[in-house]
Amino acid sequence: MIPRFESSAGRLKIIRFAIVAAACLPAVTMEAAAPPAWLVQDASVAPLPDQNQAEILRDETTITINGQGEWREVQRYAVRVRHSGGEKHTRMRVGFVDKSDEILAADAWLLPATGKRPTAYRRKDWANVADMNSTTLYTDIRWLAHIADTSAVGDVYGGEVTVIRRHNSGQDQLTFGGELPLRRGRLAVQVPAGWRPEIFWLKGRSVEPRVSSDGCVWTWELTDVPATRNELWAPRPAAPFYVALKIQPPPGTNTTIPRLETWADFARWNERLMQPQCDTSAQIKETAARLTAGLKDPWEKLEALARFAQKQNYIQQYENTGIGFGYRPRLASEVLRAGYGDCKDKANLLEALLREAGFRSHIAIVLVGIGRTVQPDWPGQQFNHAITAIELPDGLTHPAEITHPVFGRLLFFDPTHPWVPLGQLPWQEHGGLALIISGRETGLTQLPGFKPEQAWGSDTRIDLTLVPSGGLKGVLTELDSGEPAAQDRARARHASPAAKRDYWVKRIARSLRGIQVADPAGEEEAGGRYRTRLEFSAREFGQFVQDKFLLVRLDLLTRNTVPMFPRMARAQPVVIRPVYDAQEVRLPLPPGSAVPELPKASSLVSEYGQYSGKYTVVDGSLVYKRTLELRAATIPPERYGLLRTFLGQVAKAEATTVMIHLHQVSGADQVSGEKR
Amino acid sequence: MSLHSVSVPATNWFVASSRRIPRRILQLLVLITWPLGNLSAAYHWEAIPAEHQAAKPKTPEATEAGAEVLLSRRRLSFSDSGITNEDFHRTIVYDERAAENVGRIRITVNLPAVLTDCEARITRSDGTVREYEMKDFSRTKAVERGRGGVARSGFVVDDNDHAVLVSGAELYQLAITDLRPGDLVECYQRVEENMGALNGYAGERLIQVQEPFPIRSLSFSIGSDTFGKNSGYQTGLSWCNLPNATQEKSGDSLMVRATDIPAYRKEKDAPPDQDIRAYIIMRLASGNFTFGFKNWKEFADYLTDEARSMERPTGAMKKLAAEIVAGAGTPGEKLRRLYDYCQRNITNYDFEDLPAGVHLSGAERRALTPAKALELRCGSATVITRIFVALAKAAGLEATLAITTRSNSMLRADRAAYGWKFMNEWVAAVRLDDKWNYYAPGMRWAPFGQVYWQDQGTAVLLAQKGKPAWALRPVITDTVNDVRTRQGAFKLSEQGALTGTVTETLSGQHAMVWRHRNKGKKPSEIIAFIRTQVRRELASAELSDIAVEDDRDNTHPVVLRYGLRVPDFATLAGGRIIFAHDVLNARARPRYTSTEPRLQPIRFPYGLIIRDRMEIELPEGYELEAGDAPHPVDHAENAGIKRTIALRYIPAKNLISSDSTLSIGLEGRILFPAKAYEALKTIFEQINKAETHTLVLKPKPGHIPAPAIPMVTPPPVIEQPEEPDNDPEV
């Protein structure tokens, strides 16, 4: 929902909001020449005796707020190249909003290790780059970026940028540290008397501020932050320190910076931005009427409108971002006319369509991301996505509804995700905290939780047949729920026939050689599930031993898929997604053959999930059943070993081979039923 | 009179007046006024032929892609004021899944070029038409470049903190969101490049013509009113990997036509893009600029002059060369000493940190001469190669520089039109025993007599004035030097865990690749890399005591040692233990899995030999029940691929021992046509079968197997965090 950008100092910026300042400060046109004293001082610090390619000597932000709420920011950044390959770090960038923010000065310097004359770069040496990706049609969010591409080992690079953010919401988020060690990080905020900056450490230990005697200058400092090791499935952002800042004006101050004491304050502030955008038009009315024409059942109407909003293309168009600071959707009528939008655009359009069809709904803002959760004790900007909260009319109920003290029964829906149907939510949003944007007094709302089998469920049955040549034929039926079902729909819609076949070949090739697959057939099932049927064959199966035995494993789809973690100390938490994977595989035994000994059944339980796997012989068929269930969790580093052990046990239990005796054996040797 | 018609005489005026006004000023004026004059030059849409209106997929690839470009027409027109680049596409949507892609029109314009028109037209299958003008396109200044590093480097930093190339200065985009099967999308764009950009330009441009969708008909033309007369332009057109192409000359225009160009699809082990993707090569020399080559002879002459200026030995070099080769008995020995000197005594900063006390900025590096590099004892790969040639000449050997194609391409540049476009890497040529030999001492990890795999199979042009001399560097699978050996000694537990040690020795290409891949890495990163590599094959592997022996002497192998524990190595079937004896390949997957028809040739990076010797001590109380050995795989004759295996069971020691050798690319066979895919796939499946071959142990009479996994795990216990593995110095 909210466009963000990261400065060279590794900082997440939120688009800020403020009215245009009454008086702009005169632009500073400093001539970049000799490096400033702070940079010379940084360069004199002895290098760290480590192997990192570079070290950040300074990452400093100084924010000055005046009585009108104008935000003036000075960023200073310095880095030293330590080893070959570190040259790429001699760069800096600062995000800004075109036509809203004003860059007053941008200078950079390169101090050669040889002591030769430093190189100074002026404003005109910086590039002005649009913050775009493949889904961006237009943006006025930009970076001022500079790279010193002549740097060498030992050089120190530094930069200083001064920017006025005319439209700011009095809020910001910053990170400190990361892949490089940070010698000194600093955030300083100067406010008028009576104002107060508040920060919340979203990640990393809290740092107490140093406050000037007049209470106007607040400073937080970090020193010697080690480099962060890249770890599997670690929360984002990876930086060890992540802090949210908000400026609190005194009550009654005439400023556009909102005073945010409660979540209701923040919801009202958002409402003022969003509500005017939920307009209507003849096209909206006509579309709502057309989509619901002939439908009597309210659920069917909701489904039709929700599906329509989902089908609008996800395309970002950020115009006048400064005025809306990334929170304000485009007009619903404009989004419908164009046929595309981002998350808040689509949620806003859906609200307009629902309104025309007689339903009440609201935009709800949420936070998605690996291991990220909204901190409920800190009302302010922590969100990055917008969904829709629908007030269910009387007589319409749904298992995923929640009862809200203000809005009554609510059903949440994400119109941005193109393949998760009404009644479900993308798994990243399950159980998260949402803020419903409404003028009515409200706090955070917990989104419904879903069981692993609903969130990421897969129930597969495979019927195998041995063929005389030593190969195999199989029929697979997979019933998916939640995210796998969404992926199935996406594949059915977007993938070419070859890509669909290739997807299945890759899955089956974990365990079989010489595979051929037919075109898979898919269909929707009740409850938002998706069923796939596939016929396949393999040139060979199992391993024949001296013509007497056939060694087989029936974990065809899940072989070597259990996530494994290395045996080492963990610094960051592990974020695991929900998993529910049930499989039943049946192999009719060849005539006259028998299974002299079945593997032991396994049943493993952990606080993170459970696993069961067993082989049986039923009606002349070898039957393998397995279920793995993991619950979504963020596991602290000190419990990493427990998770690793559990998954290791699962992997070991999975690796089970059955020996089939191919020659006729007496009935006494035949095992049947479940063996424990 | 429309604005469009006004613009033409305005342009002509500058041409007519060019004798009186300084050319630079003219160019500037043209740059400023050209776009203004053309802003409203609307495109006149053509009638769509009936066969396009009702087009059906012509090939299976078109069905597969879901859309097809029916007509792609590009034309470059030259005049004294610049180049006009016009591009027209007509695409039909066959399938809904392609609609979103076709509907996203994205035009990238690199400054100082100016987009003067872009338009689109949608023609529905029911005949309705919708047109989009330039004002309907969203315009974003992607990069307003400064004069500093960003501009010169051409990259910025993305959200993931990676440097990314800046592909265009301006973006014009249109999103058409309601396309349906049968809809035709036409897009026209016109880009002007001013004379300032063109003047003095000479060289070849590679123009990629392959798209995500197949192209039924393509034309690419160049020409102009002044072309070929007094303009001074020299132009030419050619193509690569465009099978149905023809060339025509019509008046002052040259045109390449091609049909049925397949969509590009990424495939495993495909040759580099340069060798397989379709492109047109446009040669252009403009203005008074005389540089440029008409043929290989001209290129060879240029090369010779360049080489002479670069390889001339100084007095200091002569003295140094004499010292180095003193006492050497043969020219070959002299050469080896010079080679080793260049690699060991001159720090190659393309591969390693600069020597202590030496600082070179980017500009200083670019300006570094061989003499200065020798003085500083450091240089780039290219400079070191030049020093080597100069020293060889100083030592009395017949040596010169030669040029070859960039790494990893087996494109026969000598056979390609304008093939010099691809010649961009200097190597040293030395004549020994009346035969030219080629060396790349700048490749830091290549020992004397060996070259990087990327440099094998490439065409080399010797710098000899007047007579281009070509050589083809062979692909060599050195079964003596290019070997990776892995020795493991393990003990298998009754619970199926495998514990032991592994020693890997990398030599030849294996060592070069290892050193290249790990250059500049911290010891801890190298340790992590080893761990990742092993765990890629054995996900549950736990490595300990990882040690790397690499003295950076490229004549010595790299040796890796580590302890290995795989807790779930063997599977338990009741009382039996089943395991794969080829420990490090036990869970390998076949190299190829795709069942789709192969489009591109198959190319292995290089020939390789992997020798594995694994010993597994069996758990007490167990004996081998079923002892089949896997079959050897021998396709050395027809495919250069072979796997041998010797498997032994030594009951007295209760030991399984296996020796296997996998050879790929024997006799230099590393390139295969697409039609060989199925056969290669089968061969690698056979290899995979052999690598994952399992053995069965059964309890000896009287032995009671220990339980492997508890039926139900006990209540969870919080474990103390484990200590990290020690990261030894490398």
mmCIF file of N, CA and C in Angstrom, chain A residues 246 248 259-268 379-380 441-442:
data_model
loop_
_atom_site.group_PDB
_atom_site.id
_atom_site.type_symbol
_atom_site.label_atom_id
_atom_site.label_comp_id
_atom_site.label_asym_id
_atom_site.label_seq_id
_atom_site.Cartn_x
_atom_site.Cartn_y
_atom_site.Cartn_z
ATOM 1 N N LYS A 246 7.678 8.987 15.786
ATOM 2 C CA LYS A 246 6.578 9.917 15.499
ATOM 3 C C LYS A 246 6.772 11.178 16.333
ATOM 4 N N GLN A 248 5.110 14.170 18.257
ATOM 5 C CA GLN A 248 3.840 14.482 18.923
ATOM 6 C C GLN A 248 3.786 15.979 19.248
ATOM 7 N N ARG A 259 -1.595 14.419 16.146
ATOM 8 C CA ARG A 259 -1.206 13.922 17.464
ATOM 9 C C ARG A 259 -1.840 12.546 17.603
ATOM 10 N N LEU A 260 -1.025 11.538 17.713
ATOM 11 C CA LEU A 260 -1.508 10.153 17.681
ATOM 12 C C LEU A 260 -1.312 9.518 19.051
ATOM 13 N N GLU A 261 -2.381 9.540 19.825
ATOM 14 C CA GLU A 261 -2.287 8.925 21.151
ATOM 15 C C GLU A 261 -2.958 7.568 21.172
ATOM 16 N N THR A 262 -3.948 7.408 20.322
ATOM 17 C CA THR A 262 -4.674 6.133 20.290
ATOM 18 C C THR A 262 -4.763 5.656 18.842
ATOM 19 N N TRP A 263 -5.138 4.401 18.706
ATOM 20 C CA TRP A 263 -5.333 3.885 17.350
ATOM 21 C C TRP A 263 -6.494 4.580 16.658
ATOM 22 N N ALA A 264 -7.456 5.007 17.461
ATOM 23 C CA ALA A 264 -8.587 5.723 16.869
ATOM 24 C C ALA A 264 -8.107 7.022 16.235
ATOM 25 N N ASP A 265 -7.114 7.660 16.871
ATOM 26 C CA ASP A 265 -6.544 8.882 16.284
ATOM 27 C C ASP A 265 -5.970 8.575 14.910
ATOM 28 N N PHE A 266 -5.244 7.485 14.868
ATOM 29 C CA PHE A 266 -4.573 7.143 13.605
ATOM 30 C C PHE A 266 -5.598 6.745 12.538
ATOM 31 N N ALA A 267 -6.648 6.031 12.974
ATOM 32 C CA ALA A 267 -7.696 5.631 12.026
ATOM 33 C C ALA A 267 -8.407 6.862 11.466
ATOM 34 N N ARG A 268 -8.673 7.837 12.333
ATOM 35 C CA ARG A 268 -9.362 9.051 11.868
ATOM 36 C C ARG A 268 -8.490 9.835 10.883
ATOM 37 N N PRO A 379 0.553 3.390 18.769
ATOM 38 C CA PRO A 379 -0.325 3.839 17.676
ATOM 39 C C PRO A 379 0.461 4.711 16.693
ATOM 40 N N GLY A 380 0.476 4.295 15.485
ATOM 41 C CA GLY A 380 1.213 5.049 14.478
ATOM 42 C C GLY A 380 1.418 4.197 13.246
ATOM 43 N N GLU A 441 -14.985 5.325 16.407
ATOM 44 C CA GLU A 441 -13.951 5.023 17.403
ATOM 45 C C GLU A 441 -13.610 3.531 17.364
ATOM 46 N N THR A 442 -12.388 3.217 17.102
ATOM 47 C CA THR A 442 -12.011 1.798 17.058
ATOM 48 C C THR A 442 -10.523 1.634 17.324
#
